[in-house]
Short mmCIF file of C-alpha atoms in Angstrom, two decimals:
data_model
loop_
_atom_site.label_atom_id
_atom_site.label_comp_id
_atom_site.label_asym_id
_atom_site.label_seq_id
_atom_site.Cartn_x
_atom_site.Cartn_y
_atom_site.Cartn_z
CA UNK A 1 -0.14 0.06 -0.12
CA UNK A 2 1.29 3.30 -0.66
CA UNK A 3 2.34 5.20 2.20
CA UNK A 4 0.08 8.45 2.72
CA UNK A 5 2.23 11.75 3.30
CA UNK A 6 1.02 14.07 6.00
CA UNK A 7 2.77 16.97 7.03
CA UNK A 8 2.22 18.67 10.09
CA UNK A 9 2.93 22.54 10.50
CA UNK A 10 4.14 23.46 14.04
CA UNK A 11 5.81 21.66 16.93
CA UNK A 12 4.27 23.15 19.99
CA UNK A 13 2.26 21.01 22.12
CA UNK A 14 -0.72 20.92 19.90
CA UNK A 15 1.22 20.13 16.45
CA UNK A 16 3.23 17.03 18.63
CA UNK A 17 -0.35 15.82 20.17
CA UNK A 18 -1.68 15.72 16.55
CA UNK A 19 1.22 14.30 14.72
CA UNK A 20 1.30 11.35 17.34
CA UNK A 21 -2.40 10.90 17.25
CA UNK A 22 -2.19 10.58 13.30
CA UNK A 23 0.96 8.18 13.49
CA UNK A 24 0.09 6.00 15.91
CA UNK A 25 -3.64 5.66 14.58
CA UNK A 26 -2.84 5.43 10.74
CA UNK A 27 0.19 3.58 10.58
CA UNK A 28 0.28 3.19 6.64
CA UNK A 29 0.69 7.39 7.05
CA UNK A 30 4.39 8.85 6.94
CA UNK A 31 4.01 12.05 9.42
CA UNK A 32 6.42 14.79 9.29
CA UNK A 33 6.50 17.68 11.56
CA UNK A 34 7.76 20.54 9.81
CA UNK A 35 8.72 23.67 12.41
CA UNK A 36 11.13 26.26 12.52
CA UNK A 37 11.44 26.04 16.51
CA UNK A 38 11.23 22.80 18.42
CA UNK A 39 11.27 22.58 22.30
CA UNK A 40 12.57 24.22 23.98
CA UNK A 41 12.12 27.32 22.08
CA UNK A 42 8.35 26.92 21.52
CA UNK A 43 5.49 28.78 23.16
CA UNK A 44 4.38 25.80 24.73
CA UNK A 45 7.82 25.33 26.63
CA UNK A 46 6.68 28.52 28.82
CA UNK A 47 3.14 27.37 29.72
CA UNK A 48 2.28 26.16 33.76
CA UNK A 49 0.46 23.60 31.54
CA UNK A 50 -2.21 23.25 34.40
CA UNK A 51 -5.26 21.55 33.37
CA UNK A 52 -9.02 23.34 33.60
CA UNK A 53 -10.75 24.92 30.40
CA UNK A 54 -11.74 28.16 29.39
CA UNK A 55 -15.21 28.31 27.17
CA UNK A 56 -15.34 29.52 24.11
CA UNK A 57 -18.35 31.59 22.93
CA UNK A 58 -19.38 29.72 19.37
CA UNK A 59 -18.02 25.95 20.14
CA UNK A 60 -20.70 23.54 21.26
CA UNK A 61 -20.24 22.78 24.88
CA UNK A 62 -20.41 19.07 24.45
CA UNK A 63 -17.57 19.46 21.86
CA UNK A 64 -15.81 21.46 24.78
CA UNK A 65 -16.53 18.88 27.24
CA UNK A 66 -14.77 16.37 24.91
CA UNK A 67 -11.75 18.06 24.39
CA UNK A 68 -11.09 18.68 27.90
CA UNK A 69 -12.18 15.31 29.05
CA UNK A 70 -9.80 13.73 26.29
CA UNK A 71 -6.76 15.72 27.14
CA UNK A 72 -7.70 15.26 31.09
CA UNK A 73 -7.76 11.38 30.59
CA UNK A 74 -4.91 11.23 28.36
CA UNK A 75 -2.79 13.09 30.91
CA UNK A 76 -4.40 11.27 33.62
CA UNK A 77 -3.08 8.15 32.41
CA UNK A 78 0.50 9.36 32.02
CA UNK A 79 0.74 10.71 35.40
CA UNK A 80 -0.56 7.39 36.76
CA UNK A 81 2.11 5.26 34.71
CA UNK A 82 5.96 4.53 34.93
CA UNK A 83 6.18 7.23 32.28
CA UNK A 84 5.33 10.22 34.44
CA UNK A 85 8.45 11.80 35.79
CA UNK A 86 9.92 11.23 32.30
CA UNK A 87 6.82 12.95 30.80
CA UNK A 88 6.66 15.90 33.14
CA UNK A 89 2.94 15.01 34.04
CA UNK A 90 1.77 15.24 37.94
CA UNK A 91 -1.44 15.39 39.65
CA UNK A 92 -1.91 19.11 41.53
CA UNK A 93 -4.48 20.21 44.00
CA UNK A 94 -5.63 23.88 44.75
CA UNK A 95 -7.94 26.45 44.32
CA UNK A 96 -9.35 28.87 42.28
CA UNK A 97 -10.85 31.97 43.88
CA UNK A 98 -12.79 35.14 43.00
CA UNK A 99 -13.32 38.51 44.35
CA UNK A 100 -16.75 38.86 43.50
CA UNK A 101 -19.14 35.52 43.30
CA UNK A 102 -19.07 34.40 39.46
CA UNK A 103 -22.46 34.16 37.60
CA UNK A 104 -21.11 30.22 37.10
CA UNK A 105 -20.43 28.59 40.45
CA UNK A 106 -19.75 25.20 38.84
CA UNK A 107 -18.29 25.70 35.45
CA UNK A 108 -18.91 23.12 32.76
CA UNK A 109 -15.65 20.71 33.64
CA UNK A 110 -16.46 20.95 37.27
CA UNK A 111 -17.77 16.80 37.31
CA UNK A 112 -14.50 16.18 35.13
CA UNK A 113 -11.54 16.88 37.74
CA UNK A 114 -10.95 15.05 41.07
CA UNK A 115 -13.09 16.07 43.89
CA UNK A 116 -14.39 19.63 42.87
CA UNK A 117 -15.85 21.08 45.63
CA UNK A 118 -16.93 24.55 46.71
CA UNK A 119 -15.21 26.34 49.63
CA UNK A 120 -17.31 27.07 52.72
CA UNK A 121 -17.00 30.91 54.11
CA UNK A 122 -15.11 29.54 56.88
CA UNK A 123 -12.41 27.96 54.58
CA UNK A 124 -12.44 31.62 52.50
CA UNK A 125 -11.84 33.34 55.85
CA UNK A 126 -8.99 31.29 56.81
CA UNK A 127 -7.21 30.81 53.03
CA UNK A 128 -8.24 34.00 51.43
CA UNK A 129 -9.98 36.49 53.28
CA UNK A 130 -10.03 39.22 50.06
CA UNK A 131 -12.05 36.66 48.37
CA UNK A 132 -15.30 36.04 48.48
CA UNK A 133 -16.07 32.75 46.46
CA UNK A 134 -13.61 29.69 45.85
CA UNK A 135 -13.46 26.38 44.45
CA UNK A 136 -11.17 23.28 45.65
CA UNK A 137 -10.29 20.64 43.41
CA UNK A 138 -7.37 18.42 41.97
CA UNK A 139 -6.51 18.11 38.43
CA UNK A 140 -3.23 17.51 36.23
CA UNK A 141 -0.01 19.73 35.61
CA UNK A 142 2.02 19.16 32.27
CA UNK A 143 5.38 20.64 32.05
CA UNK A 144 6.16 20.91 28.51
CA UNK A 145 9.71 21.29 28.86
CA UNK A 146 9.72 17.17 29.83
CA UNK A 147 6.62 16.83 27.84
CA UNK A 148 7.41 17.86 24.48
CA UNK A 149 10.93 15.70 24.08
CA UNK A 150 8.82 13.17 25.42
CA UNK A 151 6.18 13.41 22.55
CA UNK A 152 8.53 13.71 19.87
CA UNK A 153 10.32 10.53 21.03
CA UNK A 154 6.92 8.53 21.07
CA UNK A 155 6.28 10.15 17.28
CA UNK A 156 9.78 8.81 16.51
CA UNK A 157 8.43 5.42 17.60
CA UNK A 158 5.35 5.78 15.61
CA UNK A 159 7.62 6.20 12.54
CA UNK A 160 7.13 10.10 12.41
CA UNK A 161 9.96 12.56 11.51
CA UNK A 162 10.61 16.01 12.43
CA UNK A 163 11.96 18.45 9.77
CA UNK A 164 13.16 22.17 10.99
CA UNK A 165 12.29 24.41 8.65
CA UNK A 166 10.41 27.94 8.36
CA UNK A 167 6.95 27.02 6.31
CA UNK A 168 6.27 30.42 4.55
CA UNK A 169 3.08 29.17 2.67
CA UNK A 170 1.13 26.00 2.11
CA UNK A 171 2.37 26.49 -1.48
CA UNK A 172 5.44 25.07 -0.48
CA UNK A 173 4.06 21.76 0.91
CA UNK A 174 1.80 21.10 -1.84
CA UNK A 175 3.87 18.16 -3.31
CA UNK A 176 5.26 16.72 -0.74
CA UNK A 177 2.41 15.78 0.97
CA UNK A 178 -1.14 14.85 0.35
CA UNK A 179 -2.53 16.05 3.24
CA UNK A 180 -1.42 19.07 5.21
CA UNK A 181 -2.40 19.56 9.10
CA UNK A 182 -2.10 23.13 10.25
CA UNK A 183 -1.12 23.72 13.87
CA UNK A 184 0.90 26.76 13.51
CA UNK A 185 -0.71 28.64 16.30
CA UNK A 186 -0.26 32.37 16.23
CA UNK A 187 1.67 31.80 12.79
CA UNK A 188 -1.62 30.89 10.94
CA UNK A 189 -2.46 34.67 10.56
CA UNK A 190 0.22 35.19 8.05
CA UNK A 191 0.52 31.38 6.82
CA UNK A 192 -3.17 30.91 6.09
CA UNK A 193 -3.85 34.80 6.31
CA UNK A 194 -6.17 34.20 9.35
CA UNK A 195 -7.02 37.82 10.63
CA UNK A 196 -9.04 36.51 13.64
CA UNK A 197 -5.60 35.84 15.19
CA UNK A 198 -4.07 37.94 17.76
CA UNK A 199 -1.31 37.63 20.16
CA UNK A 200 -1.96 37.48 23.83
CA UNK A 201 1.53 38.14 25.82
CA UNK A 202 2.44 36.75 28.95
CA UNK A 203 4.97 36.99 31.16
CA UNK A 204 5.76 34.69 34.06
CA UNK A 205 8.02 33.91 36.65
CA UNK A 206 9.64 30.51 37.44
CA UNK A 207 10.50 30.61 41.08
CA UNK A 208 12.16 28.44 43.82
CA UNK A 209 9.35 27.79 46.35
CA UNK A 210 9.90 24.14 47.38
CA UNK A 211 7.37 24.73 50.23
CA UNK A 212 4.50 25.34 48.18
CA UNK A 213 2.15 22.13 47.32
CA UNK A 214 -0.93 23.59 46.24
CA UNK A 215 -1.82 25.74 43.33
CA UNK A 216 -3.60 29.25 43.54
CA UNK A 217 -5.51 30.74 40.93
CA UNK A 218 -7.01 33.88 41.09
CA UNK A 219 -10.91 33.29 38.66
CA UNK A 220 -9.80 36.67 36.42
CA UNK A 221 -7.07 34.35 34.83
CA UNK A 222 -4.31 37.12 35.60
CA UNK A 223 -2.84 35.98 38.61
CA UNK A 224 -1.61 32.62 39.47
CA UNK A 225 0.75 30.01 41.47
CA UNK A 226 1.10 26.65 40.10
CA UNK A 227 4.09 24.63 41.81
CA UNK A 228 5.74 22.10 39.90
CA UNK A 229 8.40 19.76 39.80
CA UNK A 230 11.43 22.15 39.81
CA UNK A 231 9.67 25.42 40.28
CA UNK A 232 6.97 27.32 40.56
CA UNK A 233 5.41 29.35 37.72
CA UNK A 234 4.08 32.75 38.94
CA UNK A 235 2.08 35.18 36.76
CA UNK A 236 0.91 36.72 34.96
CA UNK A 237 -0.18 38.62 32.16
CA UNK A 238 -3.08 38.48 29.31
CA UNK A 239 -2.15 41.66 26.84
CA UNK A 240 -4.10 40.94 23.88
CA UNK A 241 -2.59 42.32 20.45
CA UNK A 242 0.94 43.00 22.46
CA UNK A 243 3.87 41.62 20.32
CA UNK A 244 6.32 42.33 22.85
CA UNK A 245 8.89 39.46 23.72
CA UNK A 246 11.17 41.45 26.12
CA UNK A 247 10.34 41.12 29.91
CA UNK A 248 8.83 44.01 31.09
CA UNK A 249 10.25 45.25 34.87
CA UNK A 250 6.66 47.00 35.92
CA UNK A 251 4.74 43.73 34.75
CA UNK A 252 7.30 41.91 36.71
CA UNK A 253 6.68 43.88 40.10
CA UNK A 254 3.08 44.08 39.68
CA UNK A 255 2.42 40.30 39.43
CA UNK A 256 5.22 39.59 42.03
CA UNK A 257 2.84 42.00 44.34
CA UNK A 258 -0.44 40.24 43.03
CA UNK A 259 0.82 36.96 43.87
CA UNK A 260 2.40 37.86 47.20
CA UNK A 261 -1.00 38.81 48.32
CA UNK A 262 -2.39 35.83 47.32
CA UNK A 263 0.71 33.49 49.19
CA UNK A 264 2.75 35.72 51.32
CA UNK A 265 5.44 33.18 51.47
CA UNK A 266 6.44 34.07 48.23
CA UNK A 267 8.38 37.05 48.92
CA UNK A 268 10.86 34.83 50.38
CA UNK A 269 11.27 32.44 46.85
CA UNK A 270 14.26 33.17 45.07
CA UNK A 271 13.52 34.04 40.99
CA UNK A 272 14.92 31.52 38.67
CA UNK A 273 14.34 32.84 35.30
CA UNK A 274 11.43 34.98 33.47
CA UNK A 275 9.60 34.02 30.45
CA UNK A 276 7.41 35.92 27.90
CA UNK A 277 5.57 34.17 25.22
CA UNK A 278 2.89 34.98 22.82
CA UNK A 279 -0.43 32.67 23.26
CA UNK A 280 -2.25 32.22 19.64
CA UNK A 281 -5.16 34.29 20.48
CA UNK A 282 -8.87 33.39 18.55
CA UNK A 283 -12.24 33.90 19.06
CA UNK A 284 -12.60 30.51 19.14
CA UNK A 285 -9.84 27.38 18.31
CA UNK A 286 -10.05 26.58 14.42
CA UNK A 287 -10.42 22.76 14.33
CA UNK A 288 -12.22 21.89 10.69
CA UNK A 289 -10.84 20.69 7.53
CA UNK A 290 -10.31 22.61 4.14
CA UNK A 291 -9.59 21.84 0.40
CA UNK A 292 -6.84 24.38 -0.73
CA UNK A 293 -6.17 25.04 -4.43
CA UNK A 294 -2.42 24.87 -4.40
CA UNK A 295 -0.11 24.54 -7.20
CA UNK A 296 -2.69 23.64 -9.66
CA UNK A 297 -4.27 20.99 -7.42
CA UNK A 298 -6.27 20.60 -4.64
CA UNK A 299 -5.25 19.63 -1.26
CA UNK A 300 -6.70 18.75 1.83
CA UNK A 301 -5.82 21.09 4.85
CA UNK A 302 -6.97 19.60 8.53
CA UNK A 303 -6.43 23.13 10.74
CA UNK A 304 -5.94 22.86 14.53
CA UNK A 305 -4.86 25.74 16.22
CA UNK A 306 -5.98 29.29 17.72
CA UNK A 307 -6.15 27.76 21.51
CA UNK A 308 -5.22 31.22 23.43
CA UNK A 309 -3.92 29.94 26.95
CA UNK A 310 -5.85 26.75 26.80
CA UNK A 311 -2.94 24.69 24.44
CA UNK A 312 -1.95 22.34 26.85
CA UNK A 313 -5.39 22.24 28.59
CA UNK A 314 -7.44 20.80 25.24
CA UNK A 315 -4.53 19.91 23.01
CA UNK A 316 -5.03 16.09 22.88
CA UNK A 317 -8.71 16.73 22.71
CA UNK A 318 -8.51 18.72 19.72
CA UNK A 319 -5.97 16.46 18.05
CA UNK A 320 -8.40 13.68 18.23
CA UNK A 321 -10.70 15.57 16.54
CA UNK A 322 -8.37 16.38 13.94
CA UNK A 323 -7.30 12.78 13.55
CA UNK A 324 -10.90 12.23 12.62
CA UNK A 325 -10.95 14.91 10.05
CA UNK A 326 -7.96 13.42 8.75
CA UNK A 327 -9.43 9.90 8.38
CA UNK A 328 -12.36 11.90 6.23
CA UNK A 329 -10.07 13.35 4.34
CA UNK A 330 -8.52 9.88 3.62
CA UNK A 331 -11.53 8.58 2.77
CA UNK A 332 -12.26 10.98 0.28
CA UNK A 333 -9.35 10.64 -1.18
CA UNK A 334 -9.86 7.05 -1.73
CA UNK A 335 -13.25 7.51 -2.86
CA UNK A 336 -12.24 10.25 -5.56
CA UNK A 337 -9.10 7.85 -6.84
CA UNK A 338 -12.01 5.46 -7.53
CA UNK A 339 -14.25 7.21 -9.99
#
């Protein structure tokens, strides 16, 4: 049987997850990941990688639930295996707290994480006296610095390849691949002309605070402390349409002050390094298939990008969807070949 050539553009958590899903499920496909940057130089490498879900306005809730559940189940199985330490996946417990009582007290993912419960007023008073509402739960933390190389190893084991190159246009790939999968994140703004893409600038600190065992996240998503294997990720910023990749000292002081208010012991923690990245902002993630005219022939293209700050949280789920779309493309190509 002739091997089907699949090119996956992008080597962040979404691109590698998608490539692994395709390579493992469809062994007759030759899967190549094409990217200018690989770990540890991707946007995903700076992510805190804690699993909970944001909601997107135009995606059916059932589909969002499936994306999150598939991702959580996938990472939970790794966290409970002998691969956990190499993959950088662990269970983590903590709190999400709010200065005002939210409209939605139980988010759509509350029954998918472990042990979700609301904090009592007594517990809030003891732990977070400045907040009016809180949730406690256990979820998974996926640290991309070890996780991406682990995924790459898994991809190679399934017969996939990695190629370092900057893809400036899908036209470049038209004769090399039968199916193209676009996981280029913010790069999709120029690669496929998606004007709905915009940067969401994130600045975080990696701090040495081994005494911290529980995560704390402010409900607005801007202030958080996520203890990890070697350091705590402390942040952050969510600056839309901001392309700056330099560390901003004002942002650093502001987020440190916010985080110390949540966790006073952080004032004794040592800053190990600082990181700035641009999340691939979009009103809704784009997970769909397309037929694109390239160099005089129609080439099926599957898109899987625009996850914003939810990349790690839903990457495996959207990759499973992308795999289903690739299967549909192959089915249609097979039918076309028969005609």
